[in-house]
Coordinates of C-alpha atoms in Angstrom, one line a residue:
Chain A
M1 CA -0.2 -0.1 -0.1
T2 CA 1.2 3.7 -0.7
G3 CA 0.5 6.4 1.5
L4 CA 0.2 6.9 5.3
D5 CA -0.3 3.9 7.6
F6 CA -3.0 4.9 9.7
E7 CA -3.2 1.8 11.9
T8 CA 0.4 1.3 13.2
F9 CA -0.6 2.3 16.7
S10 CA -4.2 1.4 16.5
S11 CA -3.2 -2.3 15.8
C12 CA -1.5 -2.7 19.3
R13 CA -3.0 -4.7 21.5
G14 CA -2.7 -3.4 24.9
W15 CA -4.8 -3.1 27.8
I16 CA -5.6 0.3 26.7
Q17 CA -7.9 -1.2 23.9
G18 CA -10.1 -2.1 26.7
I19 CA -11.0 1.3 27.8
D20 CA -13.9 3.2 26.1
P21 CA -12.3 5.5 23.7
R22 CA -14.4 8.4 24.4
L23 CA -12.9 8.3 28.0
R24 CA -9.4 7.8 26.3
L25 CA -10.0 11.3 24.4
L26 CA -11.2 13.1 27.6
T27 CA -8.4 11.9 29.6
A28 CA -6.1 12.9 26.7
A29 CA -7.3 16.4 26.8
A30 CA -7.4 16.9 30.5
A31 CA -3.6 15.3 31.0
S32 CA -2.3 17.6 28.3
V33 CA -3.7 20.5 29.8
V34 CA -2.3 19.5 33.0
A35 CA 1.2 19.1 31.3
V36 CA 1.0 22.5 29.8
A37 CA 0.2 24.1 32.9
S38 CA 3.1 22.6 35.1
R39 CA 5.9 24.4 35.7
H40 CA 7.6 22.2 38.7
P41 CA 10.6 20.1 37.6
L42 CA 9.5 17.2 39.6
A43 CA 5.7 17.5 38.7
L44 CA 7.2 17.2 35.3
L45 CA 9.5 14.2 35.6
A46 CA 6.7 12.5 37.6
M47 CA 4.5 12.9 34.4
L48 CA 6.9 11.8 31.9
T49 CA 7.8 8.8 34.1
L50 CA 4.2 8.0 34.2
W51 CA 3.3 8.1 30.6
L52 CA 6.5 6.1 29.8
A53 CA 5.3 3.6 32.2
V54 CA 2.1 3.6 30.4
G55 CA 3.7 3.3 27.0
F56 CA 5.6 0.6 27.8
S57 CA 3.0 -1.4 29.4
I58 CA 0.8 -1.2 26.3
R59 CA 4.0 -2.3 24.3
L60 CA 3.9 0.6 21.9
P61 CA 5.8 -0.2 18.3
L62 CA 9.2 1.1 19.3
R63 CA 10.3 1.9 15.9
A64 CA 7.2 4.0 15.0
F65 CA 7.3 5.7 18.2
A66 CA 11.0 6.5 17.7
K67 CA 10.2 8.1 14.6
R68 CA 7.8 10.5 16.0
L69 CA 10.2 11.3 18.9
L70 CA 12.6 12.2 16.5
A71 CA 10.4 14.4 14.5
L72 CA 9.4 16.4 17.7
N73 CA 12.8 16.6 19.0
S74 CA 14.7 17.9 16.4
F75 CA 12.3 21.0 16.6
M76 CA 13.1 21.1 20.3
L77 CA 16.8 20.9 19.5
V78 CA 16.5 24.2 17.6
L79 CA 14.5 25.8 20.6
L80 CA 17.1 24.6 23.0
I81 CA 19.8 26.3 21.0
V82 CA 18.0 29.7 20.1
M83 CA 15.9 30.2 23.2
P84 CA 18.6 30.6 25.8
L85 CA 19.9 33.5 23.6
S86 CA 16.9 35.4 23.8
V87 CA 15.9 35.1 27.5
G88 CA 17.8 37.4 30.2
G89 CA 19.2 36.1 33.2
P90 CA 23.0 35.1 34.5
E91 CA 24.6 33.5 31.7
A92 CA 25.7 29.7 31.6
F93 CA 28.3 30.1 29.1
A94 CA 29.3 32.4 26.2
L95 CA 30.5 31.3 22.6
G96 CA 31.7 33.7 20.3
G97 CA 29.9 37.1 21.8
A98 CA 26.6 35.2 22.2
G99 CA 25.7 34.2 25.6
W100 CA 23.5 31.3 26.8
S101 CA 21.4 31.9 29.9
W102 CA 20.3 29.8 32.7
P103 CA 16.6 30.7 32.8
G104 CA 16.6 30.4 29.0
I105 CA 17.9 26.8 28.9
V106 CA 15.4 25.8 32.0
R107 CA 12.7 27.4 30.1
A108 CA 13.5 25.5 26.8
L109 CA 14.1 22.1 28.5
T110 CA 10.7 22.7 30.5
I111 CA 8.9 23.1 27.0
A112 CA 10.6 20.2 25.5
V113 CA 9.6 18.0 28.4
R114 CA 6.1 19.2 28.1
G115 CA 6.2 18.6 24.5
N116 CA 7.5 15.0 24.8
I117 CA 4.9 14.4 27.7
I118 CA 2.0 15.5 25.2
L119 CA 3.5 13.2 22.4
L120 CA 3.2 10.3 25.0
I121 CA -0.1 11.2 26.1
M122 CA -1.5 11.3 22.4
T123 CA 0.4 8.1 21.2
T124 CA -0.8 6.1 24.1
L125 CA -4.5 7.3 24.5
V126 CA -5.3 8.6 21.0
S127 CA -3.2 7.0 18.5
T128 CA -4.3 3.7 19.6
I129 CA -7.8 4.3 18.7
S130 CA -8.4 3.1 14.9
L131 CA -9.7 6.2 12.7
A132 CA -12.8 4.5 12.0
R133 CA -13.8 4.4 15.7
L134 CA -12.2 7.8 16.2
G135 CA -14.6 9.1 14.0
H136 CA -17.6 7.5 15.5
E137 CA -16.2 8.8 19.1
L138 CA -16.0 12.3 18.2
G139 CA -19.5 12.3 16.8
H140 CA -20.8 10.8 20.1
L141 CA -18.8 13.7 21.8
R142 CA -20.7 16.0 19.8
V143 CA -17.7 17.7 17.5
P144 CA -19.7 19.0 14.4
P145 CA -20.5 16.2 11.8
K146 CA -18.9 18.1 9.0
L147 CA -15.2 17.8 11.0
V148 CA -15.8 14.1 11.8
Q149 CA -16.7 13.5 8.0
M150 CA -13.6 15.6 6.7
L151 CA -11.6 13.5 8.8
L152 CA -13.2 10.4 7.7
F153 CA -13.2 11.2 4.2
S154 CA -9.4 12.0 4.1
A155 CA -8.5 9.0 5.9
R156 CA -10.7 6.8 3.0
Y157 CA -9.4 8.6 0.2
H158 CA -5.7 10.0 0.8
S159 CA -4.5 6.8 -0.8
V160 CA -6.8 6.9 -3.6
L161 CA -5.6 10.4 -4.2
L162 CA -1.8 9.4 -3.8
D163 CA -2.4 6.7 -6.3
E164 CA -3.7 9.0 -8.8
Y165 CA -0.8 11.1 -8.3
H166 CA 2.0 8.5 -8.7
R167 CA 0.0 7.3 -11.8
L168 CA 0.1 10.6 -13.5
L169 CA 3.8 11.2 -12.4
R170 CA 4.6 7.7 -13.9
A171 CA 3.1 8.8 -17.3
M172 CA 4.9 11.7 -17.2
R173 CA 8.3 9.9 -16.4
V174 CA 7.7 7.4 -19.3
R175 CA 7.6 10.3 -21.5
G176 CA 10.9 11.3 -20.6
F177 CA 10.2 13.9 -17.6
A178 CA 12.6 14.4 -15.0
A179 CA 12.1 17.0 -12.4
G180 CA 14.7 19.9 -12.4
I181 CA 14.8 23.5 -11.4
N182 CA 13.3 25.0 -14.8
R183 CA 10.4 26.4 -16.1
H184 CA 9.3 23.3 -17.7
T185 CA 9.3 21.2 -14.3
Y186 CA 7.1 24.1 -12.7
R187 CA 4.9 24.3 -15.5
S188 CA 4.4 20.3 -15.5
M189 CA 4.1 19.9 -11.8
G190 CA 1.5 22.9 -11.8
Q191 CA -0.4 21.1 -14.5
L192 CA -0.1 17.8 -12.3
I193 CA -1.3 19.3 -9.4
G194 CA -4.1 21.2 -11.2
M195 CA -5.1 17.9 -13.0
L196 CA -5.2 16.1 -9.6
L197 CA -7.8 19.0 -8.2
V198 CA -10.0 18.4 -11.2
R199 CA -10.3 14.9 -10.8
S200 CA -10.6 15.2 -7.1
V201 CA -13.6 17.5 -7.7
D202 CA -14.9 15.0 -10.3
R203 CA -14.5 12.2 -7.9
S204 CA -16.2 13.9 -5.0
E205 CA -19.4 14.4 -7.1
R206 CA -19.5 10.9 -7.9
I207 CA -18.9 9.8 -4.3
L208 CA -22.0 12.2 -3.5
A209 CA -24.2 10.8 -6.4
A210 CA -23.4 7.2 -5.1
M211 CA -24.3 8.1 -1.6
R212 CA -27.4 10.0 -2.7
C213 CA -28.1 6.6 -4.5
R214 CA -28.0 4.9 -1.3
G215 CA -30.6 7.3 0.3
Y216 CA -28.2 9.8 1.9
S217 CA -29.7 13.2 2.3
G218 CA -27.2 15.1 4.4
R219 CA -27.2 13.3 7.7
I220 CA -24.7 10.4 8.7
H221 CA -26.3 7.8 11.1
L222 CA -23.8 6.3 13.4
L223 CA -23.8 2.7 13.6
D224 CA -21.7 1.8 17.0
H225 CA -23.1 2.8 20.4
F226 CA -20.8 2.1 23.2
S227 CA -21.6 2.0 26.9
L228 CA -19.4 2.3 29.9
R229 CA -18.2 -0.5 31.8
R230 CA -16.8 -1.1 35.1
R231 CA -13.1 -0.9 34.0
D232 CA -14.0 2.3 32.4
L233 CA -15.1 3.8 35.5
C234 CA -12.0 2.3 37.1
F235 CA -9.8 4.0 34.7
S236 CA -11.5 7.3 34.9
A237 CA -11.2 7.4 38.6
L238 CA -7.6 6.7 38.5
A239 CA -6.9 9.3 35.9
V240 CA -8.8 12.0 37.6
A241 CA -7.0 10.9 40.9
M242 CA -3.6 11.1 39.3
L243 CA -4.2 14.5 37.4
A244 CA -5.9 16.3 40.6
S245 CA -2.9 15.1 42.8
L246 CA -0.2 16.4 40.0
A247 CA -2.1 19.5 39.8
V248 CA -2.5 20.2 43.5
A249 CA 1.3 19.3 44.0
E250 CA 1.9 21.9 41.4
S251 CA 0.1 24.7 43.1
A252 CA 0.8 24.0 46.7
P253 CA 4.3 23.9 47.8
L254 CA 4.5 20.4 48.8
W255 CA 7.8 19.8 46.7
P256 CA 10.7 20.3 48.8
Chain B
M1 CA -54.4 8.9 -15.5
R2 CA -54.5 6.1 -18.1
M3 CA -50.9 6.5 -19.2
E4 CA -49.8 5.5 -15.5
D5 CA -51.7 2.4 -15.3
E6 CA -50.2 1.4 -18.7
L7 CA -46.6 2.0 -17.4
S8 CA -47.3 -0.2 -14.3
E9 CA -48.0 -3.1 -16.3
A10 CA -45.3 -2.4 -18.7
G11 CA -42.5 -2.6 -16.3
V12 CA -40.4 -1.5 -13.3
L13 CA -38.3 0.6 -15.1
E14 CA -39.3 2.8 -18.3
F15 CA -37.7 5.3 -20.6
Q16 CA -40.3 7.0 -23.2
D17 CA -38.5 9.2 -25.5
V18 CA -35.8 10.4 -23.3
Y19 CA -33.5 13.2 -24.0
F20 CA -30.4 14.5 -22.3
A21 CA -27.5 16.8 -23.0
Y22 CA -24.7 18.0 -21.0
D23 CA -24.1 20.7 -23.5
A24 CA -26.7 21.5 -26.1
E25 CA -24.4 21.2 -28.8
R26 CA -24.0 17.4 -28.3
P27 CA -26.9 15.5 -26.8
V28 CA -26.1 12.1 -25.1
L29 CA -29.6 10.7 -25.0
R30 CA -31.8 11.3 -28.4
G31 CA -35.2 9.5 -27.6
V32 CA -34.3 6.5 -25.6
N33 CA -37.2 4.0 -25.3
L34 CA -36.7 1.2 -22.8
S35 CA -38.8 -1.2 -20.7
L36 CA -37.6 -3.4 -18.1
R37 CA -40.0 -5.8 -16.2
A38 CA -39.8 -7.5 -13.1
G39 CA -37.2 -10.1 -12.8
E40 CA -35.9 -9.4 -16.3
K41 CA -32.3 -9.2 -17.0
L42 CA -31.2 -6.9 -20.0
G43 CA -27.7 -6.0 -21.1
L44 CA -26.7 -2.7 -22.5
M45 CA -24.0 -2.3 -25.0
G46 CA -22.4 0.9 -26.8
G47 CA -19.5 2.4 -27.8
N48 CA -17.5 4.8 -25.6
G49 CA -19.2 7.7 -24.8
S50 CA -22.6 6.6 -26.2
G51 CA -24.4 7.6 -22.9
K52 CA -24.6 4.2 -21.2
T53 CA -23.5 5.5 -17.8
T54 CA -25.6 8.7 -18.4
L55 CA -28.8 6.3 -19.1
L56 CA -28.2 4.9 -15.6
H57 CA -27.9 7.9 -13.9
A58 CA -30.9 9.2 -15.5
A59 CA -32.7 6.4 -14.1
M60 CA -31.5 7.1 -10.8
G61 CA -32.4 11.0 -11.0
L62 CA -28.9 12.1 -10.8
V63 CA -29.2 13.7 -14.0
T64 CA -32.1 15.9 -15.1
I65 CA -33.4 14.8 -18.4
S66 CA -34.8 17.6 -20.8
R67 CA -37.8 15.6 -22.6
G68 CA -39.5 12.6 -22.3
R69 CA -40.3 10.7 -19.4
I70 CA -39.0 8.0 -16.9
A71 CA -41.1 6.1 -14.9
L72 CA -39.9 3.6 -11.9
F73 CA -42.5 1.0 -10.8
G74 CA -45.2 2.9 -12.7
Q75 CA -44.4 6.2 -11.2
T76 CA -43.5 9.0 -13.5
C77 CA -40.2 10.6 -11.5
R78 CA -39.0 14.2 -12.5
S79 CA -37.6 15.8 -9.6
E80 CA -35.3 14.8 -6.7
Q81 CA -38.4 14.4 -4.5
D82 CA -39.9 11.8 -6.9
F83 CA -36.7 9.9 -7.2
R84 CA -35.7 9.8 -3.4
P85 CA -38.2 7.3 -2.3
M86 CA -37.3 5.1 -5.2
R87 CA -33.4 4.9 -4.4
G88 CA -33.9 2.1 -2.1
R89 CA -35.8 0.1 -4.5
V90 CA -33.7 0.9 -7.3
G91 CA -29.7 0.0 -6.7
L92 CA -27.0 1.6 -8.9
V93 CA -23.6 0.0 -8.7
F94 CA -21.0 2.4 -9.9
Q95 CA -18.5 1.6 -12.5
D96 CA -15.5 2.8 -10.0
A97 CA -15.7 1.0 -6.5
D98 CA -13.5 3.7 -4.9
D99 CA -16.5 6.1 -5.5
Q100 CA -19.1 3.9 -3.9
L101 CA -17.2 2.7 -0.8
F102 CA -16.5 5.7 1.2
S103 CA -16.7 4.5 4.9
P104 CA -13.5 3.5 6.6
T105 CA -14.8 -0.1 7.4
V106 CA -16.8 -2.4 5.4
M107 CA -19.5 -2.8 7.8
E108 CA -20.1 1.0 8.0
D109 CA -20.3 0.8 4.5
V110 CA -22.8 -2.0 3.9
A111 CA -25.0 -0.4 6.7
F112 CA -24.8 3.1 5.5
G113 CA -28.0 2.3 3.2
P114 CA -30.2 0.5 5.6
L115 CA -29.5 3.3 8.1
N116 CA -30.6 5.7 5.4
Q117 CA -33.6 3.8 5.1
G118 CA -34.4 4.2 8.9
H119 CA -33.2 0.9 10.3
K120 CA -32.0 1.0 13.7
P121 CA -28.4 0.5 14.2
A122 CA -28.7 -3.2 15.6
E123 CA -31.1 -3.9 12.6
A124 CA -28.6 -2.3 10.0
K125 CA -25.8 -4.3 11.3
K126 CA -27.7 -7.6 11.1
I127 CA -28.6 -6.8 7.4
A128 CA -25.0 -5.9 6.6
L129 CA -23.9 -9.2 7.9
Q130 CA -26.7 -11.1 6.3
T131 CA -25.8 -9.5 2.9
L132 CA -22.1 -9.9 3.3
G133 CA -23.0 -13.7 4.3
M134 CA -24.9 -14.2 1.1
L135 CA -22.1 -12.8 -1.1
G136 CA -19.4 -15.2 0.5
L137 CA -17.9 -12.4 2.3
E138 CA -18.1 -13.6 6.0
G139 CA -15.5 -12.0 8.2
Y140 CA -15.0 -9.0 5.8
E141 CA -17.1 -6.7 8.0
N142 CA -14.3 -5.2 10.2
R143 CA -11.8 -5.0 7.1
I144 CA -10.7 -1.6 5.9
T145 CA -12.1 -0.8 2.9
Y146 CA -9.1 1.1 1.2
K147 CA -7.3 -2.0 1.6
L148 CA -9.7 -4.4 -0.1
S149 CA -8.2 -6.0 -3.5
G150 CA -10.0 -4.7 -6.7
G151 CA -12.2 -7.9 -6.9
E152 CA -13.3 -7.4 -3.1
K153 CA -14.1 -3.7 -3.4
R154 CA -16.3 -4.7 -6.2
L155 CA -18.1 -7.3 -4.2
V156 CA -18.4 -5.2 -1.3
S157 CA -19.9 -2.3 -3.2
L158 CA -22.8 -4.8 -4.6
A159 CA -23.3 -5.9 -1.2
A160 CA -23.7 -2.1 -0.3
V161 CA -26.3 -1.9 -2.7
L162 CA -28.1 -5.4 -1.9
A163 CA -28.3 -4.4 1.5
M164 CA -31.2 -1.8 0.8
S165 CA -33.1 -4.9 -0.9
P166 CA -33.7 -3.1 -4.3
E167 CA -36.0 -4.6 -6.9
V168 CA -34.1 -3.5 -9.7
L169 CA -30.4 -3.7 -10.0
L170 CA -28.6 -1.2 -12.3
L171 CA -24.8 -2.2 -12.9
D172 CA -22.1 -0.3 -14.5
E173 CA -19.3 -2.6 -16.2
P174 CA -19.4 -4.7 -13.1
T175 CA -16.6 -7.0 -14.4
L176 CA -14.4 -4.1 -15.4
G177 CA -10.9 -4.7 -14.4
L178 CA -11.6 -8.1 -12.6
D179 CA -9.3 -10.8 -12.9
E180 CA -10.8 -14.4 -13.9
S181 CA -11.7 -15.9 -10.7
A182 CA -13.4 -12.6 -9.3
N183 CA -15.1 -12.3 -12.7
R184 CA -16.3 -16.1 -12.4
R185 CA -17.6 -15.5 -8.6
L186 CA -19.4 -12.2 -9.6
V187 CA -21.1 -13.9 -12.7
N188 CA -22.4 -16.7 -10.6
I189 CA -23.6 -14.1 -7.9
L190 CA -25.3 -12.0 -10.6
Q191 CA -26.9 -15.3 -12.1
S192 CA -28.4 -16.4 -8.9
L193 CA -30.0 -13.0 -7.8
P194 CA -33.8 -12.5 -8.3
Q195 CA -33.6 -8.8 -9.2
A196 CA -34.4 -7.1 -12.6
M197 CA -31.2 -5.8 -13.9
L198 CA -30.0 -3.4 -16.3
M199 CA -26.2 -4.3 -17.0
V200 CA -23.8 -2.2 -19.0
S201 CA -21.0 -3.8 -20.3
H202 CA -18.5 -4.5 -23.2
D203 CA -18.2 -8.0 -21.9
R204 CA -20.1 -10.4 -24.4
S205 CA -19.6 -13.5 -22.5
L206 CA -21.0 -11.8 -19.2
L207 CA -23.8 -10.5 -20.8
E208 CA -24.6 -14.2 -22.6
A209 CA -24.1 -15.6 -19.1
V210 CA -26.4 -13.2 -17.1
T211 CA -28.8 -11.7 -19.4
S212 CA -31.8 -12.4 -21.5
A213 CA -31.3 -10.0 -24.2
T214 CA -29.0 -7.2 -25.0
L215 CA -29.7 -3.6 -26.2
Q216 CA -27.5 -1.6 -28.3
L217 CA -27.2 2.1 -27.6
N218 CA -26.1 3.8 -30.5
S219 CA -25.7 7.8 -31.2
G220 CA -28.2 8.3 -28.3
T221 CA -30.9 5.7 -29.0
I222 CA -31.7 2.3 -28.6
V223 CA -31.7 0.3 -31.8

């Protein structure tokens, strides 16, 4: 198959799959807010450890997860280099006239840790939900149906679109096209993208026609309905307790 | 009206002197007459661009004809309101299965029609499972639609239409691009279905195996 694989994390079979996806979405949102609001290094370390433990316990596919970590942390590296230059305070070290300040380093590190915590939260709680299920759950959580449908349609048709792109590009290549930095390339690629747009519009009209043939009149009915079970309640109680104690620890001077 | 009575005796799908043009210079349908009786299986052949697909789309009310009349089950249909209640009773299987299968999973796609017909989710699921079973697609319900093979996609899109229990099936090149075994499987299924059918195809052996007669669409009319 060409294109993105949406099922890398959702095919993971850990205990997390036993928890109602709606709760996972809500927990992810709450946990992210707590992570962003926390400043204390111990609180952040506690969260990092907690979510790493969750990640290990559900056996996230390591290679795919490492890729995500790399993508995020290459940005964080830039931040770590640039930020201490612009924040004032006692200098940690100086190099060629530019000075890196301690408060700047601390602030950049805080942001990097928060980012990684949120990545862990999203990967463990949200990426492990299959897209089809996620669309359903967002619908049940009263997310506007248009947004849900856009998500589901993108998931369904990205590979069709990508196939079309490769087909057109192949047809160009067999006629001797090689991309370069010149006018001809820009013009040809422009035409290729234009053709993709035209074809997509045509296809969207055919899809709508097919939907109308099957009785569609503007409303998509949700097929699955889920109900909460005992372990869901246990999970949410645990999550609430954990997040609340982190929040309290952050605001009260309990840390040494 | 007397005319309506005549039509209901005549057939489930009726075209009388139907005209249609995407642009006025080159009309696609020029006085098409056609009648399909309950349970009858007809083939429709014609050159590229002769208007075969347009004819099927006109029968579903997806394009609005400029002249003539189309009747479904004896009822003249002109507007979207006329056609809408007919869309469960007449099913169109599109040429490109990727146009038809838009849901992430097979189950959701097959249940889409029954849900639109007003069935409760549990019923719709049951209908979907039954239909999949009927086509030999047991265990496909949780498959991801974009990962199916071409033959599987074609069968699933047929299931998606059959789940609405239509009385008439319109098929647009149902075996296009299928390999031999997928082709054989589809032919067997089409032979065993009780529905009236109007099938567009270039494949003579398919039409001979399934249909009782073949119509020819030439320069906008049936000859």
